mmCIF file of C-alpha atoms in Angstrom:
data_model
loop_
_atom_site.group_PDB
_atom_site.id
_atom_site.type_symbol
_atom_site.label_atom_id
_atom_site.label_comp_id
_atom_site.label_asym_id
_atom_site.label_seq_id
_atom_site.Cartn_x
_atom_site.Cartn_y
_atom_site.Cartn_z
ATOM 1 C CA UNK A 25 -11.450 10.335 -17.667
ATOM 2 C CA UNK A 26 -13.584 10.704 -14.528
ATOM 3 C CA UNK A 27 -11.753 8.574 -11.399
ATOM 4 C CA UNK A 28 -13.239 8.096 -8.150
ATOM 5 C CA UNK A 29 -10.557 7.935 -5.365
ATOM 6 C CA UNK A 30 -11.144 7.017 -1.852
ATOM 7 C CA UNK A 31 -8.195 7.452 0.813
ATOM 8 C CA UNK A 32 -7.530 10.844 -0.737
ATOM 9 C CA UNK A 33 -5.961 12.144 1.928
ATOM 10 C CA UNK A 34 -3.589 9.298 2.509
ATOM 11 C CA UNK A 35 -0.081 8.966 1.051
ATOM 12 C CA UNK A 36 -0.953 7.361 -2.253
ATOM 13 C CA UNK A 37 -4.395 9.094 -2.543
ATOM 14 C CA UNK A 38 -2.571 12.578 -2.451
ATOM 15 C CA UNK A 39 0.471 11.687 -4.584
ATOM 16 C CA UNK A 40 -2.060 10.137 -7.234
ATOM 17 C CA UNK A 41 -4.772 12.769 -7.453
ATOM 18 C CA UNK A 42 -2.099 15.361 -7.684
ATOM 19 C CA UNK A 43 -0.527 13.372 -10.967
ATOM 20 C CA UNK A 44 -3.631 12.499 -12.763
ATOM 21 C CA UNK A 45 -5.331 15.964 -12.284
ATOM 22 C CA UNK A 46 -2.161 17.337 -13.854
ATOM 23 C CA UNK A 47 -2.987 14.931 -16.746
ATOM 24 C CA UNK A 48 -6.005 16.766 -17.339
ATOM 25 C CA UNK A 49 -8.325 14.136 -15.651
ATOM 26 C CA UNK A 50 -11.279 14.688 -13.413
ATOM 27 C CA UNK A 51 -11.199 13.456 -10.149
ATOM 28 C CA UNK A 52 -13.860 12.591 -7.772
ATOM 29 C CA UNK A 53 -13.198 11.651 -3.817
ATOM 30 C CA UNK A 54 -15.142 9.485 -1.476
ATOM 31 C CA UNK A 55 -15.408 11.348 1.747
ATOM 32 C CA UNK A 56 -16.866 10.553 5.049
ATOM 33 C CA UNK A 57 -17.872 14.215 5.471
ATOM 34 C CA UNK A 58 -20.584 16.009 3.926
ATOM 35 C CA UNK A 59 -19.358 16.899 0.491
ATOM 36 C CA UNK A 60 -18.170 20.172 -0.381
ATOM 37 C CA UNK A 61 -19.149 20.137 -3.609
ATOM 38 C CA UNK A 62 -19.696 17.804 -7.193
ATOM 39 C CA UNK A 63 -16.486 16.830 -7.196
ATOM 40 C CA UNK A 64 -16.935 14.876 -3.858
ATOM 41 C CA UNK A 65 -19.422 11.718 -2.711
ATOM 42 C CA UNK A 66 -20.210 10.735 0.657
ATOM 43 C CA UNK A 67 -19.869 7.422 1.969
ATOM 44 C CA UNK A 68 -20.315 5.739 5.464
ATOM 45 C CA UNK A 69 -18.476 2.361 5.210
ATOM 46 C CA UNK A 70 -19.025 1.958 9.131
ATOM 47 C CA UNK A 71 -22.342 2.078 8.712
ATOM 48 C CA UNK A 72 -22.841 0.290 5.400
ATOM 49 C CA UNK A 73 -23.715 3.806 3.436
ATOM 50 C CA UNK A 74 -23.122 4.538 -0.272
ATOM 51 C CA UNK A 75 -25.314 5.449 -2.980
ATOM 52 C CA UNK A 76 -24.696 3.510 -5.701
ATOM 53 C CA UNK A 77 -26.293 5.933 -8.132
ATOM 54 C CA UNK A 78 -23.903 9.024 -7.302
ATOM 55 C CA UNK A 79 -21.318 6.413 -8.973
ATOM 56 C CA UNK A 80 -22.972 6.876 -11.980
ATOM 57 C CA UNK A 81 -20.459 8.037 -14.844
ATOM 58 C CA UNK A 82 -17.134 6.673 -13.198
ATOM 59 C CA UNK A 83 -14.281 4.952 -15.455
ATOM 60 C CA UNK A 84 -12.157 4.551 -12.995
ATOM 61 C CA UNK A 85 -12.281 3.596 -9.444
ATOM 62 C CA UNK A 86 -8.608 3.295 -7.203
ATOM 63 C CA UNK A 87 -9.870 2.158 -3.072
ATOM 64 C CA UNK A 88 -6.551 3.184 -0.998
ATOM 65 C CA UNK A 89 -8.903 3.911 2.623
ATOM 66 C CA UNK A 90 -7.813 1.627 5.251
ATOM 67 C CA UNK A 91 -6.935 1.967 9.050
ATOM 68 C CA UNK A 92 -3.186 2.727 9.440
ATOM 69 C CA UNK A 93 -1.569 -0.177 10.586
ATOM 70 C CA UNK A 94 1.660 0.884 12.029
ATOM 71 C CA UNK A 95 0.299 4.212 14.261
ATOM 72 C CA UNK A 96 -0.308 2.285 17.275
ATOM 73 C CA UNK A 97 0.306 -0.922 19.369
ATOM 74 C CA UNK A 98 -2.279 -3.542 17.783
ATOM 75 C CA UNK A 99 -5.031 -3.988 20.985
ATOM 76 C CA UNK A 100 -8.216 -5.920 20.023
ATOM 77 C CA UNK A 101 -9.829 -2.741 19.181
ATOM 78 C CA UNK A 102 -6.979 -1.625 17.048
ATOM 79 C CA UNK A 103 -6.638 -4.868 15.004
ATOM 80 C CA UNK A 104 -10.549 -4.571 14.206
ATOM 81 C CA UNK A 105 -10.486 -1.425 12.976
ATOM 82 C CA UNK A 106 -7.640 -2.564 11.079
ATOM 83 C CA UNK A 107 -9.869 -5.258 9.509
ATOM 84 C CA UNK A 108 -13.130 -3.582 9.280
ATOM 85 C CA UNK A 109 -12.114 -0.728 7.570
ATOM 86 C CA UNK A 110 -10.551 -2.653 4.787
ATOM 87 C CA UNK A 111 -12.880 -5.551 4.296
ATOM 88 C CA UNK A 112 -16.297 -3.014 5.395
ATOM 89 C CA UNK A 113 -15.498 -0.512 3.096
ATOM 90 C CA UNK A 114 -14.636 -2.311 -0.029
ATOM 91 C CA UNK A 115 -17.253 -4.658 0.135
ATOM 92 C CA UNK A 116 -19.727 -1.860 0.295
ATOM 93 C CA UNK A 117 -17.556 -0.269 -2.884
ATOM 94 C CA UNK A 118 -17.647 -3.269 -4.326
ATOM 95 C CA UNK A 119 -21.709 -4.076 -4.249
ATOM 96 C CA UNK A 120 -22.160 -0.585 -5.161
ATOM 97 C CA UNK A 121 -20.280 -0.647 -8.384
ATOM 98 C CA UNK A 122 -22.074 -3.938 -9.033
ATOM 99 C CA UNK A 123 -25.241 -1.843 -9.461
ATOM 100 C CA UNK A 124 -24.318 0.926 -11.877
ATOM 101 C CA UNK A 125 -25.831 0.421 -15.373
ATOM 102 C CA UNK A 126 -22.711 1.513 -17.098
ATOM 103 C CA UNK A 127 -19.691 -0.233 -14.972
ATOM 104 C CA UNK A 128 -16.386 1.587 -14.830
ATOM 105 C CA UNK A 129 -13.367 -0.032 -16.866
ATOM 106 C CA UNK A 130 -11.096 -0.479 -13.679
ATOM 107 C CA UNK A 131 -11.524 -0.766 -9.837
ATOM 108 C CA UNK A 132 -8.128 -1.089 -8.576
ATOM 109 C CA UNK A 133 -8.567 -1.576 -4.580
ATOM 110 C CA UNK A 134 -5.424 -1.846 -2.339
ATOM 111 C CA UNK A 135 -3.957 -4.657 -0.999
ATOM 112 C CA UNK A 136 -0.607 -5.274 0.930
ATOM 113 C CA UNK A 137 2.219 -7.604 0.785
ATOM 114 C CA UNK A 138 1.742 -8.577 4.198
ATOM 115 C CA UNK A 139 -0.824 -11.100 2.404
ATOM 116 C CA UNK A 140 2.514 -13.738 2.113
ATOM 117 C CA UNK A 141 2.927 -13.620 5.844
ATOM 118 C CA UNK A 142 6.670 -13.660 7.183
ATOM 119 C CA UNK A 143 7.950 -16.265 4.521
ATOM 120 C CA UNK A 144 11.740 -15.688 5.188
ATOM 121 C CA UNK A 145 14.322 -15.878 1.993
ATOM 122 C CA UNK A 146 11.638 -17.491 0.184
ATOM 123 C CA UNK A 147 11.047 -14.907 -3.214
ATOM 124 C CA UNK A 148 7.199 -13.902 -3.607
ATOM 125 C CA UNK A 149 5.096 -13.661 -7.033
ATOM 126 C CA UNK A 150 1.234 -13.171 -7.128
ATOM 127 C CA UNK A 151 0.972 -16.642 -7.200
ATOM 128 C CA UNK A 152 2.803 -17.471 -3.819
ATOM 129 C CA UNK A 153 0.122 -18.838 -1.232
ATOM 130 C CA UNK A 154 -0.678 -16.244 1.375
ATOM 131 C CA UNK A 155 0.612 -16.335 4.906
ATOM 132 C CA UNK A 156 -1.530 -17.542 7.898
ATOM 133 C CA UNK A 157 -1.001 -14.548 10.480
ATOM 134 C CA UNK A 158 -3.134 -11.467 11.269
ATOM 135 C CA UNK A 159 -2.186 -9.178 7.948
ATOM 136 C CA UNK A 160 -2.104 -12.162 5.993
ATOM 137 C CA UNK A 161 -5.790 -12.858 7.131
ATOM 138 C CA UNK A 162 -6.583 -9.137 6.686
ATOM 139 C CA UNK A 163 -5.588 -9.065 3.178
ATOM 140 C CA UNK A 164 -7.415 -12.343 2.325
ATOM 141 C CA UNK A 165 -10.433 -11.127 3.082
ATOM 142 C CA UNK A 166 -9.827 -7.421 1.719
ATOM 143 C CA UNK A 167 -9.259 -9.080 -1.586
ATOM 144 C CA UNK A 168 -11.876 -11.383 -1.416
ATOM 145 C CA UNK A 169 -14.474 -8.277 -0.846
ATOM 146 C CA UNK A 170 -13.555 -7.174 -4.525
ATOM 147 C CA UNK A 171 -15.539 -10.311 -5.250
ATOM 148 C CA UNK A 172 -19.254 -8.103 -6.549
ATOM 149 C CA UNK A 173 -17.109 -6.251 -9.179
ATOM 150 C CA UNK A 174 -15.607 -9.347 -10.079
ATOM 151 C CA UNK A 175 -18.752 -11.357 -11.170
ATOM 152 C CA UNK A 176 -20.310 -7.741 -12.718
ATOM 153 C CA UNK A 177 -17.369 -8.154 -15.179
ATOM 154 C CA UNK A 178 -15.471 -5.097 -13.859
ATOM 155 C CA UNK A 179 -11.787 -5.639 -14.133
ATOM 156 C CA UNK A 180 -10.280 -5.563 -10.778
ATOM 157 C CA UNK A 181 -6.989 -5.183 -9.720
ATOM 158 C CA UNK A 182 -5.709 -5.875 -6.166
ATOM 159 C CA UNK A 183 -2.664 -3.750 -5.528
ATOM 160 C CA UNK A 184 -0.377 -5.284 -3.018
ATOM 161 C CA UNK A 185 1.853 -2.539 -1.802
ATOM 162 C CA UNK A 186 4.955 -2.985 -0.754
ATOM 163 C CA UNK A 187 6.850 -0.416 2.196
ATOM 164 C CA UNK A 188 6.050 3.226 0.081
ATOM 165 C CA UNK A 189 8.846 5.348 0.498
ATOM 166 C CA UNK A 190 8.348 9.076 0.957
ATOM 167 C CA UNK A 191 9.957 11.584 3.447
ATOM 168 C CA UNK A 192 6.967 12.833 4.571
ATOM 169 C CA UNK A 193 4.586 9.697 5.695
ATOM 170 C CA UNK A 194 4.851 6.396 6.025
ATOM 171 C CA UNK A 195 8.021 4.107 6.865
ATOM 172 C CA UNK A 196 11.080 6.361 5.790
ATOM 173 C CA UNK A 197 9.923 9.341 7.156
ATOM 174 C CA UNK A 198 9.482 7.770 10.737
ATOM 175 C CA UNK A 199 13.439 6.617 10.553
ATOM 176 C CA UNK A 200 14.356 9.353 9.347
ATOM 177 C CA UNK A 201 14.949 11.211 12.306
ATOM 178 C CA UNK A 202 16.988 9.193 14.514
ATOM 179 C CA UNK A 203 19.368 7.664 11.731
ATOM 180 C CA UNK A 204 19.925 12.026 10.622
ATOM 181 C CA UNK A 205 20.712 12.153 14.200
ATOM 182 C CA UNK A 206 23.427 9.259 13.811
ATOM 183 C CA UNK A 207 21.127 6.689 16.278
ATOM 184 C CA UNK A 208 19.923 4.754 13.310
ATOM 185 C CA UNK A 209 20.762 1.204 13.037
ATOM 186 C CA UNK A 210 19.670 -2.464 12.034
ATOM 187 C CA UNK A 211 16.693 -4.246 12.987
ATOM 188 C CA UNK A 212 16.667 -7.616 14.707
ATOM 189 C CA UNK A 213 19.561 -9.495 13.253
ATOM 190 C CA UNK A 214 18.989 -7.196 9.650
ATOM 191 C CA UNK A 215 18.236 -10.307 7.987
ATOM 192 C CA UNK A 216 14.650 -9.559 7.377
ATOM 193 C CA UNK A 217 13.562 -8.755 3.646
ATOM 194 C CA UNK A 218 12.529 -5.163 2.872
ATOM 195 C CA UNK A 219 10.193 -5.205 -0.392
ATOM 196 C CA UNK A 220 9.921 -0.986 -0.765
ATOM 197 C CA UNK A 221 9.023 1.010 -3.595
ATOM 198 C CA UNK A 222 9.110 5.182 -4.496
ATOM 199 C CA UNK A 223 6.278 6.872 -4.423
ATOM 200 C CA UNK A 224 6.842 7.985 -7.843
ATOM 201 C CA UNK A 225 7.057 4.357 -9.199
ATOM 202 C CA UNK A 226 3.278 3.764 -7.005
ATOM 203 C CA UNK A 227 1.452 6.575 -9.049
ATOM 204 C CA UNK A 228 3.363 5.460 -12.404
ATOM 205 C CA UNK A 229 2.199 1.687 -11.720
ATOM 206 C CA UNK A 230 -1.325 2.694 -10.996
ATOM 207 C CA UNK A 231 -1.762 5.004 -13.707
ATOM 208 C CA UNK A 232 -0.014 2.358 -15.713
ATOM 209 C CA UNK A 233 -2.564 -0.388 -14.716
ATOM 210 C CA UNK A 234 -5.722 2.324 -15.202
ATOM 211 C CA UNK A 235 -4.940 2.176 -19.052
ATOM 212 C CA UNK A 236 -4.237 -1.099 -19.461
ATOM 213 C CA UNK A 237 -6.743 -3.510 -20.623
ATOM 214 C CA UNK A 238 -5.872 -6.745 -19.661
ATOM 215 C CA UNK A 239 -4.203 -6.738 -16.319
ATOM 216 C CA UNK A 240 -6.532 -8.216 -13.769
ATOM 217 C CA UNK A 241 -5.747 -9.936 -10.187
ATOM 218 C CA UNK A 242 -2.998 -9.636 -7.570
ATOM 219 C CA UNK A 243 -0.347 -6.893 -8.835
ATOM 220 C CA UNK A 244 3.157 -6.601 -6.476
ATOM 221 C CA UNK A 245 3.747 -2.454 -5.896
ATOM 222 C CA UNK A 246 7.462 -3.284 -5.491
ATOM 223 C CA UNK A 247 10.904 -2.252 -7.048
ATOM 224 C CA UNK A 248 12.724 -4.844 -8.530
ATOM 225 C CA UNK A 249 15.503 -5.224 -6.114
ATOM 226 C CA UNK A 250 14.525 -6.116 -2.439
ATOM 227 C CA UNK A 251 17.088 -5.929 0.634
ATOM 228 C CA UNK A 252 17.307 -7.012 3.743
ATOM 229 C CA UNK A 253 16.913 -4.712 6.473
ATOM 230 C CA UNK A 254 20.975 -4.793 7.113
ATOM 231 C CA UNK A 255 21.328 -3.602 3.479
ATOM 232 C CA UNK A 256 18.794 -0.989 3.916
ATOM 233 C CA UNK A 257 20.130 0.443 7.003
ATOM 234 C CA UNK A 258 23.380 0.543 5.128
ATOM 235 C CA UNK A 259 22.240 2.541 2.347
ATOM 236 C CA UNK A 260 20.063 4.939 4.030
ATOM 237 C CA UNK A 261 23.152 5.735 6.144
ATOM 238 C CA UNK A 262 25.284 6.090 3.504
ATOM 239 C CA UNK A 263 22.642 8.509 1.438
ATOM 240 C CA UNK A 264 22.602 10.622 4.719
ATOM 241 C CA UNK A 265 26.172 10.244 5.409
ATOM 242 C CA UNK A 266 25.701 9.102 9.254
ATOM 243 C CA UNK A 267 27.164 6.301 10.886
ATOM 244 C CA UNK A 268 24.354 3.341 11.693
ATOM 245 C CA UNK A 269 25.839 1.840 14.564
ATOM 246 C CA UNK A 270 22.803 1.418 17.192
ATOM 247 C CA UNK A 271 20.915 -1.630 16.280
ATOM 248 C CA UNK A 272 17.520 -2.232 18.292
ATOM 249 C CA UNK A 273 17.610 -6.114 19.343
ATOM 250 C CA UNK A 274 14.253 -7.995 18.651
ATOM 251 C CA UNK A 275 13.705 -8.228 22.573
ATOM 252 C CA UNK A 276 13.600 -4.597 22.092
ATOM 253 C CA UNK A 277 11.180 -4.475 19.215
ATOM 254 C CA UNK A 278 8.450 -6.798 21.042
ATOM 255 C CA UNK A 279 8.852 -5.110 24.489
ATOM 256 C CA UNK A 280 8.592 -1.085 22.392
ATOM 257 C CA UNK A 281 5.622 -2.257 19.590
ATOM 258 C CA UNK A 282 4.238 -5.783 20.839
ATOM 259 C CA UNK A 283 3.019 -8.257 17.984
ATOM 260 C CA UNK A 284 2.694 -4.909 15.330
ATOM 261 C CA UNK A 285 6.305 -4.467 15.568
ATOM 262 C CA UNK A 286 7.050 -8.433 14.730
ATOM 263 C CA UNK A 287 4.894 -8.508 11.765
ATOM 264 C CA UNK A 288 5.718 -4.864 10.719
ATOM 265 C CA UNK A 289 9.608 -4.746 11.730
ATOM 266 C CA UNK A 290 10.783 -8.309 12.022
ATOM 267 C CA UNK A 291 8.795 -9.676 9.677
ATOM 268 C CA UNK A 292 10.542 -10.854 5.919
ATOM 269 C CA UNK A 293 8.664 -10.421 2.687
ATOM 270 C CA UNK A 294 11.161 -11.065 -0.400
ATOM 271 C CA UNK A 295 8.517 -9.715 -3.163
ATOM 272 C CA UNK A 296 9.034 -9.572 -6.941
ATOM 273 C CA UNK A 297 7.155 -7.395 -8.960
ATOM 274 C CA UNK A 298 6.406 -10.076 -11.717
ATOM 275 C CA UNK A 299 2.872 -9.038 -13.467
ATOM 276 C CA UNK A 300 4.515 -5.317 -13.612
ATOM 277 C CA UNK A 301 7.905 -6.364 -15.535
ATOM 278 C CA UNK A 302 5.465 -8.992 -17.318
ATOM 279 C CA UNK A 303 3.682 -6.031 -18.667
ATOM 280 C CA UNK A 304 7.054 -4.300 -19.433
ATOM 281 C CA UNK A 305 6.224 -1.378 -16.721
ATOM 282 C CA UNK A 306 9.296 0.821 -16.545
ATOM 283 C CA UNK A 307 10.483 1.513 -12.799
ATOM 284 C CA UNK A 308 12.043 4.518 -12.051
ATOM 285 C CA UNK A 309 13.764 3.409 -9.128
ATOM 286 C CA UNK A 310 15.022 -0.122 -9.572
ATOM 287 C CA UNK A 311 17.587 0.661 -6.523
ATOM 288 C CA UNK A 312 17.532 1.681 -3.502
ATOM 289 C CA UNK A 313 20.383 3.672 -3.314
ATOM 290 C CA UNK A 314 18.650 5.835 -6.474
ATOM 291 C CA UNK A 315 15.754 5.905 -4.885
ATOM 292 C CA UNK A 316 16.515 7.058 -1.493
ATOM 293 C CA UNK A 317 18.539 10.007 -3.035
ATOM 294 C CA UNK A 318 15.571 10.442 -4.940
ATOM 295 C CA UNK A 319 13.145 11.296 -2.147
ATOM 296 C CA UNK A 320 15.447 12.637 0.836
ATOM 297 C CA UNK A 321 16.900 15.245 -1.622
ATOM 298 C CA UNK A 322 13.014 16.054 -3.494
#
């Protein structure tokens, strides 16, 4: 099978490409660069550039480029970039698979669970109504720019990821530090819902969902079991063995990361995965505890 990635460099991208290639499939990667060779196609998503024809050939297509949301304060600028790279870029995807004369079987494109907005205790399913703040507006109309490959017939998949963990990038890896230094400690008041996932379980699910034939719409990328952030802080401590007594009040949080921390760290997103366990997808990591031991110790 031939899959076109973009994001290839990101978390997912790299974790993905690396599974699938060892499945004996070929890979192609949207770059913004000139390409290096075949097994890369350019694309300008700033400027509204992609030949549709170099898509000729794909069965797969998996969109994971986006603007980090969590490497800086959110200024205008930052929140547009934000935006335009997710709803720019996969609209211009999406047209372009539109166009090809033999369509791929799958475009998954990525979505996020900040879509629900900060909805409290309440438990989440694809069919919850989204939220009405900035990421919930974001992911609205990320989603909605799948629309082209929609009406061409192409079965489309919008992957609403949950917090990834990995030790490297992302979430984890940025706490990791202080709470292996014994500094760690709850959020806010900890009450806050945490809806994570392994990385392992985000390549399985995807790969799952590329051969699959009838799984179309939102999908939750989320473990079974979320927490709140008091129960996560408990466990991670635990899995390191360090005491998590330093919490960071939610005066603290707005004054350090402004409205990105609120959304990002105060915000509560109690997600169930329910088209994945509707489909009978087996998670590797149903708990956090498992999974935590899982990717501090790989």
């Amino acid at each position: 099978m031939k899959i076109l990635v973009s994001g290839s460099h990101g978390l997912v991208g790299k974790a993905l490409i690396k599974s699938v290639t060892s499945d004996g499939h070929e890979i192609i990667r949207l770059v913004r660069n000139k390409p290096s060779g075949a097994a890369e196609v350019e694309w300008r998503p700033d400027q509204g550039q992609l030949d549709a024809a170099s898509l000729e050939g794909i069965d797969a297509v998996v969109h994971l480029a986006g603007e980090s949301i969590a490497s800086s304060r959110w200024s205008d600028e930052k929140k547009r970039a934000i935006r335009d790279s997710r709803t720019k870029g996969t609209a211009l995807l999406s047209d372009a698979l539109a166009q090809l004369s033999r369509s791929p079987s799958i475009f998954v494109s990525a979505s996020a669970i900040g879509y629900y907005g900060n909805r409290g205790d309440e438990l989440l399913t694809e069919n919850s109504a989204p939220g009405d703040d900035f990421l919930a507006s974001v992911c609205i109309e990320w989603e909605n720019a799948t629309k082209p490959a929609i009406e061409k017939g192409i079965r489309t998949v919008n992957a609403r990821f949950g917090i990834i963990l990995d030790k490297h990038e992302g979430a984890l890896a940025k706490m990791l530090t202080p709470f292996r230094m014994g500094v760690g400690g709850r959020i806010g008041n900890g009450k806050q819902w945490m809806s994570w996932i392994g990385i392992d379980d985000v390549v399985n699910g995807l790969k799952f969902l590329i051969s699959d034939q009838t799984t179309s719409g939102p999908v939750n990328f989320v473990a079974p079991n979320p927490v709140t952030n008091a129960e996560f802080t408990k466990t991670l401590g635990r899995v390191l063995s360090k005491p998590t007594l330093f919490p960071m009040p939610e005066f603290g949080v707005k004054l350090a990361f402004g409205e990105m921390g609120e959304a990002l760290l105060l915000g509560s997103q109690r997600v169930k995965p329910g088209v994945l366990e509707q489909k009978g997808f087996g998670f590797k990591y149903s708990t956090l505890d498992s999974a935590l031991k899982n990717t501090i110790s790989g």
